[in-house]
C-alpha positions as a LaTeX table, in Angstrom:
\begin{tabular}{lrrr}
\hline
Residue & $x$ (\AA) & $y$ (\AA) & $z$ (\AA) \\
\hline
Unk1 & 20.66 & $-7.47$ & $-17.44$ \\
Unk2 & 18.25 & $-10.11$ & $-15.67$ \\
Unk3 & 17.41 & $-13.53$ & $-16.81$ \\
Unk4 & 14.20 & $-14.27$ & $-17.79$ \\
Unk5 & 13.96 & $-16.48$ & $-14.58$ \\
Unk6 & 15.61 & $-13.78$ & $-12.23$ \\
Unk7 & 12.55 & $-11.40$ & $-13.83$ \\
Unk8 & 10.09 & $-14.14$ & $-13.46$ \\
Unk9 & 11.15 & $-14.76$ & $-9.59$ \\
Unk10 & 11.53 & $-10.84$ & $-8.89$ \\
Unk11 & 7.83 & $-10.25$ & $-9.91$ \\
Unk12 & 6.69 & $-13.21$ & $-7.96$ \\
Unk13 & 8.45 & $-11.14$ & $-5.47$ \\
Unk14 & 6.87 & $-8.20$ & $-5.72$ \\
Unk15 & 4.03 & $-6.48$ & $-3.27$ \\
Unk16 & 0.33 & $-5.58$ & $-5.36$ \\
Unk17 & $-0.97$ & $-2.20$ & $-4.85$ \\
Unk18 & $-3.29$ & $-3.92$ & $-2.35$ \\
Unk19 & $-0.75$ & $-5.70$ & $-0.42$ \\
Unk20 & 1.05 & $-1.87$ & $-0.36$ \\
Unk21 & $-2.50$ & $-0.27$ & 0.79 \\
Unk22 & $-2.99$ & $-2.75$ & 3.85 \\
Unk23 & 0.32 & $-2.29$ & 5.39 \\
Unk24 & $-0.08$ & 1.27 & 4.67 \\
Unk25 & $-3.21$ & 0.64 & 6.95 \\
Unk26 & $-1.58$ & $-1.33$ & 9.31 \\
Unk27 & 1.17 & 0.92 & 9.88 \\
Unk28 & $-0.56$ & 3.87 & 10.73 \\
Unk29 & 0.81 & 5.21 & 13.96 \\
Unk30 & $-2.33$ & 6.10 & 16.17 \\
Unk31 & $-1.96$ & 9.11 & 19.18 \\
Unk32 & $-1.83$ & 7.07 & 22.26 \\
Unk33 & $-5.06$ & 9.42 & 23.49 \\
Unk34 & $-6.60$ & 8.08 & 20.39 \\
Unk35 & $-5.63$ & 4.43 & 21.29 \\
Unk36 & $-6.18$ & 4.85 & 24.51 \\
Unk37 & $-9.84$ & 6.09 & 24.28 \\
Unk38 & $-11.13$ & 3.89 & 21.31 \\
Unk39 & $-10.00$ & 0.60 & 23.41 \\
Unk40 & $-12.01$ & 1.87 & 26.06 \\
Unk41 & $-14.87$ & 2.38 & 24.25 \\
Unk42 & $-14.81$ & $-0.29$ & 21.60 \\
Unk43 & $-13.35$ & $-3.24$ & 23.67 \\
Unk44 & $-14.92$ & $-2.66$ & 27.35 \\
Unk45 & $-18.23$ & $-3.61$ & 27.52 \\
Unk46 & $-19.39$ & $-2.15$ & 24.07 \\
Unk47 & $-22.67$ & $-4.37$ & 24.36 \\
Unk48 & $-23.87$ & $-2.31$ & 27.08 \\
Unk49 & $-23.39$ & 0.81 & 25.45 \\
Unk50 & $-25.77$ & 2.75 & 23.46 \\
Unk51 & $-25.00$ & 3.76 & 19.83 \\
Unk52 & $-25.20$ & 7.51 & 21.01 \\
Unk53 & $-22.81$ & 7.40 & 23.15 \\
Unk54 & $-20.03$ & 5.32 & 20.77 \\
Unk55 & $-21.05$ & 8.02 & 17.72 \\
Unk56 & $-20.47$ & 11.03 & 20.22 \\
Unk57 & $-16.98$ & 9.51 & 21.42 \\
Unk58 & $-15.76$ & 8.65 & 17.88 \\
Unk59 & $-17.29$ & 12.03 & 16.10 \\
Unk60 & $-15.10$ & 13.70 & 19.04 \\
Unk61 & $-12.10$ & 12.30 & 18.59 \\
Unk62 & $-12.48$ & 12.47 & 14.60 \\
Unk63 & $-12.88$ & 16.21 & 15.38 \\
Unk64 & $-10.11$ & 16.36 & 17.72 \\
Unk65 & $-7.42$ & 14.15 & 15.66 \\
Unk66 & $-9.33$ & 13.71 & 12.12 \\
Unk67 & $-10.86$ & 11.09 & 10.34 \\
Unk68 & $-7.53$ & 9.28 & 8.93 \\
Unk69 & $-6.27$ & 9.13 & 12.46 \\
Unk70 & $-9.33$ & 7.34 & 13.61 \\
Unk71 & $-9.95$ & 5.32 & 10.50 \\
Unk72 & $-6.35$ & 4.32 & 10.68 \\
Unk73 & $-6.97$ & 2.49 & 14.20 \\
Unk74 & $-6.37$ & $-1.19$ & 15.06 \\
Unk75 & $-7.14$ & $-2.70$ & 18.32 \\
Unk76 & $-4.50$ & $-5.03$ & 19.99 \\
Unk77 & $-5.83$ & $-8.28$ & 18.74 \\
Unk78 & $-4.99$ & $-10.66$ & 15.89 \\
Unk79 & $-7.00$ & $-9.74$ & 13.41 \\
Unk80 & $-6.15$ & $-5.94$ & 14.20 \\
Unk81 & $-9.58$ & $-4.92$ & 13.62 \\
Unk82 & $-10.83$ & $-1.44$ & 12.77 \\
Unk83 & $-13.38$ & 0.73 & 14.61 \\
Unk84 & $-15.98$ & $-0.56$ & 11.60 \\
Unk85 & $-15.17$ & $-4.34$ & 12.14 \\
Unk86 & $-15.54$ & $-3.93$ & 15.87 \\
Unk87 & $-18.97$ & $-2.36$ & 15.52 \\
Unk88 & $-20.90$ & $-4.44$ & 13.21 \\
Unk89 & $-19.29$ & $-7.39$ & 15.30 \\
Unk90 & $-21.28$ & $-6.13$ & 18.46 \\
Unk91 & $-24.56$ & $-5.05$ & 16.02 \\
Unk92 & $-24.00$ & $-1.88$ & 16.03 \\
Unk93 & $-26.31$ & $-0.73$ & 13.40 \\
Unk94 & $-27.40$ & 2.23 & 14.08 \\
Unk95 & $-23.62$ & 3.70 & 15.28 \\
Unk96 & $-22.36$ & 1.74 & 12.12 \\
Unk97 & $-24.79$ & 4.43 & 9.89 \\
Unk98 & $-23.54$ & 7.33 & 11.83 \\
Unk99 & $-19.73$ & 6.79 & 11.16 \\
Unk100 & $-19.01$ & 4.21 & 7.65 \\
Unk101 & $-19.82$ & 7.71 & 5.74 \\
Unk102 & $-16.85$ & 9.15 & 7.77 \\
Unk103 & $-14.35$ & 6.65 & 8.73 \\
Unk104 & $-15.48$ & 5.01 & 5.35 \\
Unk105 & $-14.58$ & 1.35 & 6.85 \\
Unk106 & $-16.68$ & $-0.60$ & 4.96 \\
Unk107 & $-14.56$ & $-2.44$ & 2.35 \\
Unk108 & $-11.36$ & $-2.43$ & 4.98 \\
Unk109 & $-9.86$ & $-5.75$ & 4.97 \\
Unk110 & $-8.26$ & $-7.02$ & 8.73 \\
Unk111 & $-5.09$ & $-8.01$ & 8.41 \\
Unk112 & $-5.35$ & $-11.58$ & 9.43 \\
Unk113 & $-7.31$ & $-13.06$ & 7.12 \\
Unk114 & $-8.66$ & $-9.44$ & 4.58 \\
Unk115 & $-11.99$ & $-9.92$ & 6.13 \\
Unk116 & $-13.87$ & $-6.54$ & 5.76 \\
Unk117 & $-17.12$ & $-5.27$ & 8.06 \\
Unk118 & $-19.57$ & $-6.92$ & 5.37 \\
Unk119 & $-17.89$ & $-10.40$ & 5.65 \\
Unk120 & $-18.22$ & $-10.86$ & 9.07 \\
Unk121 & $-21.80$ & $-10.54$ & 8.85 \\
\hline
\end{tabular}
């Protein structure tokens, strides 16, 4: 049997369902085609691209891999941000419509610091 302090320190101990869910998140193992493509689009230049073009190139590779897989992205950097957080950073808007109701990003915290989309604007 545990002590009431060993039961006290184990659930101090313990990971929330929300703790579980974001390194579920952060663990997701992306197809290097998948990685490869969204860093080119989302981390080269994305202020010079059109919102047509980064819908067309996300819808594609949704098709090609699926939603989770693309949802389940992080780029390289601290924060490990999704496809949603890297959008509405860059403004976005209109490409932000087009793909929340798929890759349904909107409430995704970062890692770093649980920042979703909507707090960073």
């Amino acid at each position: 049997q545990m002590s009431k302090r060993e039961l006290d320190s184990d659930a101090k101990n313990s990971v929330s369902s929300e703790q579980v869910k974001k390194l579920q998140i952060d663990r997701t193992d992306t197809p290097p085609d998948v990685h490869r493509a969204l860093m080119a689009l989302l981390t080269v230049s994305l202020n010079t691209k059109n919102d047509a073009t980064i819908v067309g190139t996300v819808k594609s590779l949704i098709e090609a891999h699926g939603a989770e897989v693309v949802a389940g992205w992080r780029d390289m950097s601290k924060h490990k941000h999704s496809v949603t957080h890297i959008l509405v950073n860059f403004n976005k808007q209109k490409a932000i419509a087009a793909l929340v109701p798929v890759l349904g990003q909107i409430n995704t915290p970062r890692s770093s610091d649980l920042c979703t989309p909507l707090h960073l604007r």
